[in-house]
């Protein structure tokens, strides 16, 4: 029986199982759902066992459980580790859901539920692909391991120490993750880069009290004047970050990556219109996909001080604050970048102001060479199912755990996503297009058989 | 009987009357106190009548009543118009008052109540001074008029049209206002200038929605980048306003004014310490009292956009806002200044941003030549009571009605204040130091007899 026929025959059963899992509200952020998170973990534990996996273990952590399993009966063949997560985002605002988030519903070929695409639906494909091969062939063409967590939506605090402590047990030739998206329907993509992240908050103080602008205006420092003057120094007139050394460790774009980016055929005018922009904007000499995929950025996420109410208040604020994040690429080290920003800020503090800086998050960029054999095999696997080879892209966002997996286990990561960009992850009416459910199963089988 | 003896003999009676007035919560801003505001007006009406004034009239307006009265029996002598207000500020936060704001209480020579110094207490002095002269001498040495409002704390909307409509009735040789402060205890001052005001709000827009900094960071405009870049252009490195033409109409400081400012002996280091400043800051070549008294300023009163909560939010804000006020001096025209700021802002809009500007308040600066005879007489009146002549100062704040009175009635305004800078006007525990209650009565009598 072809796998196409096998999955066709078992489609209703598979979807019913997935719906059962999706109906468990495993919201990791809310302590009231602690029991649901455990229930979703137990559900997966049982499914891994019934799929034929061995050594299925549920590891308690300070947060939510990590589940591992394996099937290691292909000596001489590569080992592939599957990562995914069974926790989901909160569901507010509830009134914007067409059907309740934990009552899965199929409409027009799409499965609606919280977690449908992020990540229960995509992770489920791997369980069922392995199960299918074991049913049909009684053996796997590779050695396989699973390492599944329940804290992805709350920063994966327990996973890095778990990886460190279980390096040998989790040793692998490649890590495969399905938690990203195609570029658009029918246009698969494998991300070969995720930007890193660092964040900081700054506080400017100029006095021990807010002052009246009549009595004091023109004679004392104003915290808002100081902060806009300081923040305006962070970029030059060409939109580049003006912090000395910021671009050290940023790789030049290879002609191969430029070609891959160009293949995306991003319609910049359509994007400009959709977002209501005057114009796209960024570093000269780069396209939008290059700027967001392969170039670092420093963004002001919040700036505030003084009076925000209706009308006028003639106040000279004593303090002003700003929140800043950077997206990093290549070898940029988050701590090094934070240090350089601090040097810059400290050397530009305006007269009369004192500056306090607080470090926040830090994550390195992830990069993988698209010529890596497993990525080429994965791209071909997409081609055999979708009729079009996956493009190698770079994502502007940050998934810190990807870099951690790659670094700790010393193996390439294949981000083999089956979602779509408009599937409302983290939003009401999250869904998973079942065309990619079907094709995802086949693509994973093809990948495992050819890697 | 000397006036000193007269006021001594009547002190308890006077204070009891004032306490009665202060116990009426005439908060003009709160419609729930409309009846109280009317009651305070009626109270004053009766006191003006019993003091011996004639033509005591209560004029209804769209807001709160205006009260006029006169005593015009000194042909050939100057006419003096007294302005003041019987409305008071709200009293929140109530829990910070040592005794309730409308239960007047005398502690350590100070009368505590809302309105004690601003302005019922100071205005009351004029009523009692006139009453005293009429009791003692059966006639006044001048012609006197009163024009008292109940909307000073809510921008005096009804007064300017009332002045326009009653120019002839209110015609005068000088206007006297007691609604300001001595420099410090024992150091009287007459303000010869109030800064004008203009205000505006600006809104920067870059997109029709907030954007994720992972997906879009580095490829789209950021409203916060645009607003800090734009606002940073408003001042130069020397702290001067960089708007073209901003200083047109700003008079050079005369050597006489510089001498007057110097006489204040402002201890800049003590002020710096008290306010917790790194340093005073402003235009080079001017002292603190000159900067705040005689120079214009442009202040950011509020700047805000993006995320202000705890932690990090990787958002690229679609909009950012700022509130700006200017203090104006000399012949600076508020509308002209607003127009110049708009030209500046519109010519500095960063790439990718659209700018919306909304005009706010507009008031001209008030200035009077300190060599004016009535000001010299007033300074001497202080000298005869306080033993030290009043200094001529410039105030950084704005009291738009002063300029209106001066312009509409074409007469000099004498700001003969008897408050102190730390009497908590507009704040809990407002009070009036009774030393200045006593000396204020004598100073006004002396002024009326010598002007």
Tab-separated table of N, CA and C in Angstrom, chain B residues 83-215:
chain	number	residue	atom	x	y	z
B	83	UNK	N	-8.553	93.066	40.946
B	83	UNK	CA	-8.991	91.778	40.390
B	83	UNK	C	-8.621	90.676	41.374
B	84	UNK	N	-9.460	89.643	41.421
B	84	UNK	CA	-9.165	88.453	42.215
B	84	UNK	C	-10.172	87.379	41.858
B	85	UNK	N	-10.083	86.238	42.520
B	85	UNK	CA	-11.057	85.173	42.217
B	85	UNK	C	-11.461	84.457	43.493
B	86	UNK	N	-12.724	84.045	43.512
B	86	UNK	CA	-13.280	83.376	44.699
B	86	UNK	C	-13.432	81.873	44.492
B	87	UNK	N	-13.043	81.374	43.316
B	87	UNK	CA	-13.092	79.911	43.109
B	87	UNK	C	-11.783	79.286	43.560
B	88	UNK	N	-11.839	78.003	43.835
B	88	UNK	CA	-10.647	77.295	44.334
B	88	UNK	C	-10.425	76.011	43.535
B	89	UNK	N	-9.230	75.457	43.713
B	89	UNK	CA	-8.830	74.195	43.085
B	89	UNK	C	-9.526	73.008	43.776
B	90	UNK	N	-9.643	71.877	43.072
B	90	UNK	CA	-10.062	70.629	43.740
B	90	UNK	C	-9.096	70.282	44.877
B	91	UNK	N	-9.479	69.305	45.693
B	91	UNK	CA	-8.720	69.065	46.934
B	91	UNK	C	-8.039	67.694	47.003
B	92	UNK	N	-8.235	66.852	45.971
B	92	UNK	CA	-7.580	65.532	45.998
B	92	UNK	C	-6.076	65.694	46.014
B	93	UNK	N	-5.320	64.795	46.633
B	93	UNK	CA	-5.783	63.682	47.478
B	93	UNK	C	-6.114	64.125	48.902
B	94	UNK	N	-7.336	63.864	49.298
B	94	UNK	CA	-7.856	64.340	50.582
B	94	UNK	C	-7.058	63.820	51.778
B	95	UNK	N	-6.553	62.582	51.652
B	95	UNK	CA	-5.881	61.962	52.798
B	95	UNK	C	-4.549	62.642	53.141
B	96	UNK	N	-4.057	63.506	52.253
B	96	UNK	CA	-2.790	64.191	52.545
B	96	UNK	C	-2.991	65.515	53.275
B	97	UNK	N	-4.248	65.889	53.532
B	97	UNK	CA	-4.518	67.112	54.301
B	97	UNK	C	-4.426	66.796	55.795
B	98	UNK	N	-3.716	67.652	56.535
B	98	UNK	CA	-3.618	67.470	57.988
B	98	UNK	C	-4.960	67.755	58.648
B	99	UNK	N	-5.623	68.839	58.215
B	99	UNK	CA	-7.005	69.100	58.637
B	99	UNK	C	-7.834	69.250	57.363
B	100	UNK	N	-9.145	68.983	57.415
B	100	UNK	CA	-9.962	68.998	56.187
B	100	UNK	C	-9.872	70.344	55.473
B	101	UNK	N	-9.843	70.330	54.148
B	101	UNK	CA	-9.586	71.541	53.358
B	101	UNK	C	-10.631	72.634	53.543
B	102	UNK	N	-11.856	72.246	53.939
B	102	UNK	CA	-12.894	73.268	54.108
B	102	UNK	C	-13.294	73.437	55.578
B	103	UNK	N	-12.368	73.051	56.467
B	103	UNK	CA	-12.508	73.354	57.898
B	103	UNK	C	-11.262	74.137	58.305
B	104	UNK	N	-11.263	75.443	58.024
B	104	UNK	CA	-10.060	76.275	58.205
B	104	UNK	C	-9.503	76.144	59.622
B	105	UNK	N	-8.189	76.057	59.697
B	105	UNK	CA	-7.526	75.814	60.979
B	105	UNK	C	-6.234	76.625	61.032
B	106	UNK	N	-6.030	77.304	62.161
B	106	UNK	CA	-4.794	78.089	62.314
B	106	UNK	C	-3.800	77.298	63.159
B	107	UNK	N	-2.612	77.060	62.587
B	107	UNK	CA	-1.542	76.366	63.315
B	107	UNK	C	-0.242	77.128	63.092
B	108	UNK	N	0.445	77.439	64.167
B	108	UNK	CA	1.752	78.115	64.091
B	108	UNK	C	1.740	79.337	63.179
B	109	UNK	N	0.718	80.157	63.342
B	109	UNK	CA	0.662	81.407	62.596
B	109	UNK	C	0.295	81.274	61.140
B	110	UNK	N	-0.232	80.073	60.770
B	110	UNK	CA	-0.632	79.874	59.376
B	110	UNK	C	-2.078	79.409	59.328
B	111	UNK	N	-2.828	79.953	58.385
B	111	UNK	CA	-4.221	79.578	58.218
B	111	UNK	C	-4.309	78.519	57.109
B	112	UNK	N	-4.709	77.308	57.511
B	112	UNK	CA	-4.788	76.192	56.568
B	112	UNK	C	-6.204	76.035	56.044
B	113	UNK	N	-6.356	76.027	54.722
B	113	UNK	CA	-7.633	75.739	54.061
B	113	UNK	C	-7.416	75.853	52.551
B	114	UNK	N	-8.249	75.147	51.789
B	114	UNK	CA	-8.199	75.360	50.333
B	114	UNK	C	-8.668	76.773	50.051
B	115	UNK	N	-7.863	77.514	49.289
B	115	UNK	CA	-8.196	78.904	48.970
B	115	UNK	C	-7.568	79.908	49.916
B	116	UNK	N	-6.860	79.430	50.949
B	116	UNK	CA	-6.323	80.340	51.962
B	116	UNK	C	-5.392	81.377	51.340
B	117	UNK	N	-4.533	80.916	50.415
B	117	UNK	CA	-3.617	81.867	49.758
B	117	UNK	C	-4.014	82.117	48.311
B	118	UNK	N	-4.754	81.189	47.714
B	118	UNK	CA	-5.100	81.214	46.271
B	118	UNK	C	-6.597	81.051	46.104
B	119	UNK	N	-7.383	82.084	46.147
B	119	UNK	CA	-6.979	83.484	46.234
B	119	UNK	C	-7.868	84.199	47.232
B	120	UNK	N	-8.763	83.423	47.897
B	120	UNK	CA	-9.700	84.083	48.809
B	120	UNK	C	-8.954	84.912	49.854
B	121	UNK	N	-7.909	84.324	50.471
B	121	UNK	CA	-7.186	85.010	51.533
B	121	UNK	C	-6.578	86.318	51.053
B	122	UNK	N	-5.959	86.316	49.881
B	122	UNK	CA	-5.308	87.526	49.369
B	122	UNK	C	-6.334	88.556	48.904
B	123	UNK	N	-7.394	88.068	48.255
B	123	UNK	CA	-8.431	88.987	47.792
B	123	UNK	C	-9.136	89.672	48.976
B	124	UNK	N	-9.352	88.887	50.031
B	124	UNK	CA	-10.017	89.375	51.242
B	124	UNK	C	-9.313	90.621	51.801
B	125	UNK	N	-7.968	90.659	51.662
B	125	UNK	CA	-7.190	91.799	52.162
B	125	UNK	C	-7.666	93.110	51.548
B	126	UNK	N	-7.980	93.061	50.257
B	126	UNK	CA	-8.402	94.285	49.574
B	126	UNK	C	-9.757	94.773	50.088
B	127	UNK	N	-10.669	93.827	50.324
B	127	UNK	CA	-11.987	94.195	50.837
B	127	UNK	C	-11.825	94.855	52.207
B	128	UNK	N	-11.000	94.245	53.045
B	128	UNK	CA	-10.846	94.744	54.409
B	128	UNK	C	-10.025	96.038	54.463
B	129	UNK	N	-9.087	96.196	53.525
B	129	UNK	CA	-8.300	97.434	53.488
B	129	UNK	C	-9.202	98.615	53.123
B	130	UNK	N	-10.038	98.414	52.106
B	130	UNK	CA	-10.966	99.472	51.699
B	130	UNK	C	-11.940	99.765	52.831
B	131	UNK	N	-12.480	98.719	53.441
B	131	UNK	CA	-13.414	98.878	54.558
B	131	UNK	C	-12.779	99.691	55.686
B	132	UNK	N	-11.507	99.366	55.971
B	132	UNK	CA	-10.814	100.043	57.078
B	132	UNK	C	-10.683	101.543	56.812
B	133	UNK	N	-10.289	101.886	55.582
B	133	UNK	CA	-10.118	103.317	55.281
B	133	UNK	C	-11.462	104.048	55.383
B	134	UNK	N	-12.514	103.388	54.840
B	134	UNK	CA	-13.833	104.030	54.905
B	134	UNK	C	-14.298	104.190	56.351
B	135	UNK	N	-14.033	103.202	57.194
B	135	UNK	CA	-14.418	103.311	58.611
B	135	UNK	C	-13.647	104.433	59.307
B	136	UNK	N	-12.326	104.471	59.036
B	136	UNK	CA	-11.467	105.405	59.752
B	136	UNK	C	-11.550	106.818	59.196
B	137	UNK	N	-11.718	106.951	57.847
B	137	UNK	CA	-11.592	108.276	57.255
B	137	UNK	C	-12.860	108.721	56.535
B	138	UNK	N	-13.855	107.844	56.480
B	138	UNK	CA	-15.145	108.119	55.830
B	138	UNK	C	-15.027	108.427	54.335
B	139	UNK	N	-13.844	108.306	53.807
B	139	UNK	CA	-13.677	108.473	52.357
B	139	UNK	C	-12.429	107.721	51.915
B	140	UNK	N	-12.358	107.503	50.582
B	140	UNK	CA	-11.181	106.801	50.048
B	140	UNK	C	-10.281	107.804	49.355
B	141	UNK	N	-8.933	107.576	49.399
B	141	UNK	CA	-7.993	108.497	48.747
B	141	UNK	C	-7.973	108.300	47.226
B	142	UNK	N	-8.635	107.281	46.725
B	142	UNK	CA	-8.683	106.985	45.276
B	142	UNK	C	-10.109	106.574	44.932
B	143	UNK	N	-10.350	106.473	43.637
B	143	UNK	CA	-11.559	105.806	43.174
B	143	UNK	C	-11.234	104.314	43.066
B	144	UNK	N	-12.168	103.475	43.484
B	144	UNK	CA	-11.828	102.054	43.455
B	144	UNK	C	-12.911	101.241	42.753
B	145	UNK	N	-12.474	100.201	42.031
B	145	UNK	CA	-13.394	99.271	41.378
B	145	UNK	C	-12.951	97.853	41.712
B	146	UNK	N	-13.914	96.961	41.797
B	146	UNK	CA	-13.606	95.539	41.955
B	146	UNK	C	-14.145	94.783	40.741
B	147	UNK	N	-13.382	93.805	40.279
B	147	UNK	CA	-13.888	92.897	39.233
B	147	UNK	C	-13.363	91.508	39.601
B	148	UNK	N	-14.268	90.693	40.128
B	148	UNK	CA	-13.878	89.424	40.753
B	148	UNK	C	-14.562	88.275	40.016
B	149	UNK	N	-13.782	87.234	39.693
B	149	UNK	CA	-14.378	86.127	38.930
B	149	UNK	C	-14.361	84.822	39.716
B	150	UNK	N	-15.067	83.823	39.164
B	150	UNK	CA	-15.140	82.511	39.797
B	150	UNK	C	-14.698	81.395	38.869
B	151	UNK	N	-13.866	81.736	37.871
B	151	UNK	CA	-13.427	80.707	36.906
B	151	UNK	C	-11.923	80.748	36.693
B	152	UNK	N	-11.182	81.326	37.643
B	152	UNK	CA	-9.745	81.467	37.411
B	152	UNK	C	-9.060	80.115	37.324
B	153	UNK	N	-9.562	79.170	38.116
B	153	UNK	CA	-8.920	77.847	38.136
B	153	UNK	C	-9.334	76.975	36.950
B	154	UNK	N	-10.251	77.483	36.126
B	154	UNK	CA	-10.669	76.725	34.934
B	154	UNK	C	-10.552	77.592	33.684
B	155	UNK	N	-9.484	78.401	33.648
B	155	UNK	CA	-9.082	79.155	32.453
B	155	UNK	C	-9.836	80.442	32.167
B	156	UNK	N	-10.659	80.926	33.098
B	156	UNK	CA	-11.259	82.271	32.962
B	156	UNK	C	-11.982	82.489	31.645
B	157	UNK	N	-12.772	81.501	31.218
B	157	UNK	CA	-13.397	81.613	29.891
B	157	UNK	C	-14.348	82.801	29.788
B	158	UNK	N	-15.062	83.122	30.854
B	158	UNK	CA	-16.092	84.175	30.746
B	158	UNK	C	-15.533	85.586	30.886
B	159	UNK	N	-14.334	85.713	31.464
B	159	UNK	CA	-13.854	87.051	31.795
B	159	UNK	C	-13.458	87.907	30.586
B	160	UNK	N	-12.681	87.380	29.615
B	160	UNK	CA	-12.284	88.255	28.498
B	160	UNK	C	-13.475	88.884	27.755
B	161	UNK	N	-14.521	88.115	27.405
B	161	UNK	CA	-15.660	88.793	26.753
B	161	UNK	C	-16.345	89.786	27.691
B	162	UNK	N	-16.362	89.506	29.002
B	162	UNK	CA	-16.956	90.453	29.954
B	162	UNK	C	-16.161	91.757	29.974
B	163	UNK	N	-14.833	91.647	29.960
B	163	UNK	CA	-13.993	92.852	29.936
B	163	UNK	C	-14.244	93.652	28.665
B	164	UNK	N	-14.291	92.935	27.539
B	164	UNK	CA	-14.533	93.601	26.256
B	164	UNK	C	-15.853	94.364	26.278
B	165	UNK	N	-16.870	93.717	26.848
B	165	UNK	CA	-18.216	94.309	26.834
B	165	UNK	C	-18.363	95.420	27.868
B	166	UNK	N	-17.442	95.494	28.827
B	166	UNK	CA	-17.594	96.460	29.925
B	166	UNK	C	-16.377	97.367	30.095
B	167	UNK	N	-15.711	97.612	28.949
B	167	UNK	CA	-14.500	98.440	28.969
B	167	UNK	C	-14.700	99.778	29.678
B	168	UNK	N	-15.780	100.454	29.361
B	168	UNK	CA	-15.987	101.803	29.912
B	168	UNK	C	-16.275	101.738	31.404
B	169	UNK	N	-17.162	100.851	31.758
B	169	UNK	CA	-17.530	100.680	33.160
B	169	UNK	C	-16.297	100.347	34.011
B	170	UNK	N	-15.347	99.575	33.422
B	170	UNK	CA	-14.186	99.106	34.183
B	170	UNK	C	-12.946	99.987	33.970
B	171	UNK	N	-13.097	101.070	33.205
B	171	UNK	CA	-11.943	101.933	32.887
B	171	UNK	C	-11.192	102.295	34.171
B	172	UNK	N	-9.864	102.239	34.107
B	172	UNK	CA	-9.072	102.416	35.332
B	172	UNK	C	-7.682	102.932	34.995
B	173	UNK	N	-6.996	103.445	36.014
B	173	UNK	CA	-5.620	103.882	35.809
B	173	UNK	C	-4.613	102.789	36.110
B	174	UNK	N	-5.042	101.819	36.896
B	174	UNK	CA	-4.158	100.695	37.198
B	174	UNK	C	-5.000	99.526	37.691
B	175	UNK	N	-4.467	98.336	37.467
B	175	UNK	CA	-5.115	97.127	37.964
B	175	UNK	C	-4.204	96.559	39.041
B	176	UNK	N	-4.793	96.153	40.152
B	176	UNK	CA	-3.976	95.572	41.211
B	176	UNK	C	-4.472	94.151	41.484
B	177	UNK	N	-3.528	93.223	41.542
B	177	UNK	CA	-3.863	91.808	41.707
B	177	UNK	C	-2.978	91.229	42.805
B	178	UNK	N	-3.610	90.612	43.784
B	178	UNK	CA	-2.825	89.907	44.806
B	178	UNK	C	-3.112	88.416	44.664
B	179	UNK	N	-2.310	87.745	43.846
B	179	UNK	CA	-2.503	86.314	43.594
B	179	UNK	C	-1.146	85.660	43.334
B	180	UNK	N	-0.073	86.333	43.817
B	180	UNK	CA	1.280	85.786	43.630
B	180	UNK	C	1.994	85.786	44.981
B	181	UNK	N	3.309	85.621	44.954
B	181	UNK	CA	4.047	85.393	46.197
B	181	UNK	C	5.186	86.371	46.398
B	182	UNK	N	5.583	86.532	47.645
B	182	UNK	CA	6.880	87.126	47.942
B	182	UNK	C	7.954	86.170	47.421
B	183	UNK	N	9.177	86.639	47.298
B	183	UNK	CA	10.278	85.743	46.916
B	183	UNK	C	10.530	84.723	48.017
B	184	UNK	N	10.518	85.226	49.261
B	184	UNK	CA	10.681	84.389	50.445
B	184	UNK	C	10.206	85.241	51.615
B	185	UNK	N	10.083	84.691	52.815
B	185	UNK	CA	9.569	85.495	53.931
B	185	UNK	C	10.375	86.779	54.097
B	186	UNK	N	9.670	87.894	54.188
B	186	UNK	CA	10.337	89.171	54.396
B	186	UNK	C	10.940	89.786	53.149
B	187	UNK	N	10.785	89.126	51.987
B	187	UNK	CA	11.429	89.609	50.766
B	187	UNK	C	10.362	89.796	49.684
B	188	UNK	N	9.654	90.951	49.708
B	188	UNK	CA	8.558	91.138	48.759
B	188	UNK	C	9.045	91.317	47.321
B	189	UNK	N	8.164	91.028	46.377
B	189	UNK	CA	8.505	91.112	44.962
B	189	UNK	C	7.277	91.547	44.182
B	190	UNK	N	7.511	92.300	43.136
B	190	UNK	CA	6.435	92.653	42.204
B	190	UNK	C	6.841	92.116	40.836
B	191	UNK	N	6.018	91.238	40.290
B	191	UNK	CA	6.358	90.657	39.004
B	191	UNK	C	6.081	91.660	37.903
B	192	UNK	N	7.077	91.879	37.045
B	192	UNK	CA	6.895	92.788	35.911
B	192	UNK	C	6.780	92.016	34.602
B	193	UNK	N	6.682	90.687	34.721
B	193	UNK	CA	6.535	89.904	33.495
B	193	UNK	C	6.007	88.530	33.795
B	194	UNK	N	5.169	88.047	32.895
B	194	UNK	CA	4.688	86.667	32.947
B	194	UNK	C	4.929	86.119	31.554
B	195	UNK	N	5.415	84.895	31.489
B	195	UNK	CA	5.635	84.348	30.154
B	195	UNK	C	4.297	83.968	29.505
B	196	UNK	N	4.256	84.081	28.210
B	196	UNK	CA	3.096	83.593	27.458
B	196	UNK	C	3.213	82.092	27.251
B	197	UNK	N	2.258	81.544	26.534
B	197	UNK	CA	2.191	80.090	26.392
B	197	UNK	C	1.614	79.739	25.035
B	198	UNK	N	2.164	78.683	24.435
B	198	UNK	CA	1.425	78.037	23.352
B	198	UNK	C	1.703	76.544	23.467
B	199	UNK	N	0.739	75.762	23.034
B	199	UNK	CA	0.909	74.312	23.176
B	199	UNK	C	0.471	73.603	21.916
B	200	UNK	N	1.028	72.435	21.707
B	200	UNK	CA	0.648	71.614	20.555
B	200	UNK	C	0.868	70.147	20.879
B	201	UNK	N	0.179	69.301	20.134
B	201	UNK	CA	0.393	67.856	20.237
B	201	UNK	C	0.783	67.356	18.866
B	202	UNK	N	1.716	66.411	18.833
B	202	UNK	CA	2.071	65.837	17.537
B	202	UNK	C	1.876	64.330	17.583
B	203	UNK	N	1.481	63.805	16.430
B	203	UNK	CA	1.272	62.368	16.307
B	203	UNK	C	2.017	61.900	15.069
B	204	UNK	N	2.845	60.897	15.267
B	204	UNK	CA	3.590	60.292	14.165
B	204	UNK	C	2.955	58.943	13.864
B	205	UNK	N	2.698	58.694	12.586
B	205	UNK	CA	2.191	57.381	12.179
B	205	UNK	C	3.113	56.788	11.125
B	206	UNK	N	3.338	55.461	11.235
B	206	UNK	CA	4.190	54.798	10.251
B	206	UNK	C	3.532	53.600	9.604
B	207	UNK	N	2.443	53.090	10.179
B	207	UNK	CA	1.808	51.878	9.625
B	207	UNK	C	0.374	51.836	10.117
B	208	UNK	N	-0.410	50.915	9.578
B	208	UNK	CA	-1.792	50.817	10.038
B	208	UNK	C	-1.955	49.814	11.172
B	209	UNK	N	-0.852	49.203	11.599
B	209	UNK	CA	-0.919	48.245	12.694
B	209	UNK	C	0.451	48.138	13.349
B	210	UNK	N	0.477	47.793	14.619
B	210	UNK	CA	1.754	47.473	15.246
B	210	UNK	C	2.330	46.231	14.574
B	211	UNK	N	3.641	46.176	14.466
B	211	UNK	CA	4.271	45.058	13.747
B	211	UNK	C	5.250	44.325	14.654
B	212	UNK	N	5.460	43.037	14.334
B	212	UNK	CA	6.367	42.200	15.119
B	212	UNK	C	7.803	42.491	14.701
B	213	UNK	N	8.661	42.727	15.690
B	213	UNK	CA	10.031	43.131	15.343
B	213	UNK	C	10.846	41.985	14.774
B	214	UNK	N	10.417	40.738	14.993
B	214	UNK	CA	11.110	39.618	14.364
B	214	UNK	C	10.851	39.601	12.869
B	215	UNK	N	9.597	39.644	12.524
B	215	UNK	CA	9.201	39.542	11.120
B	215	UNK	C	9.546	40.807	10.328
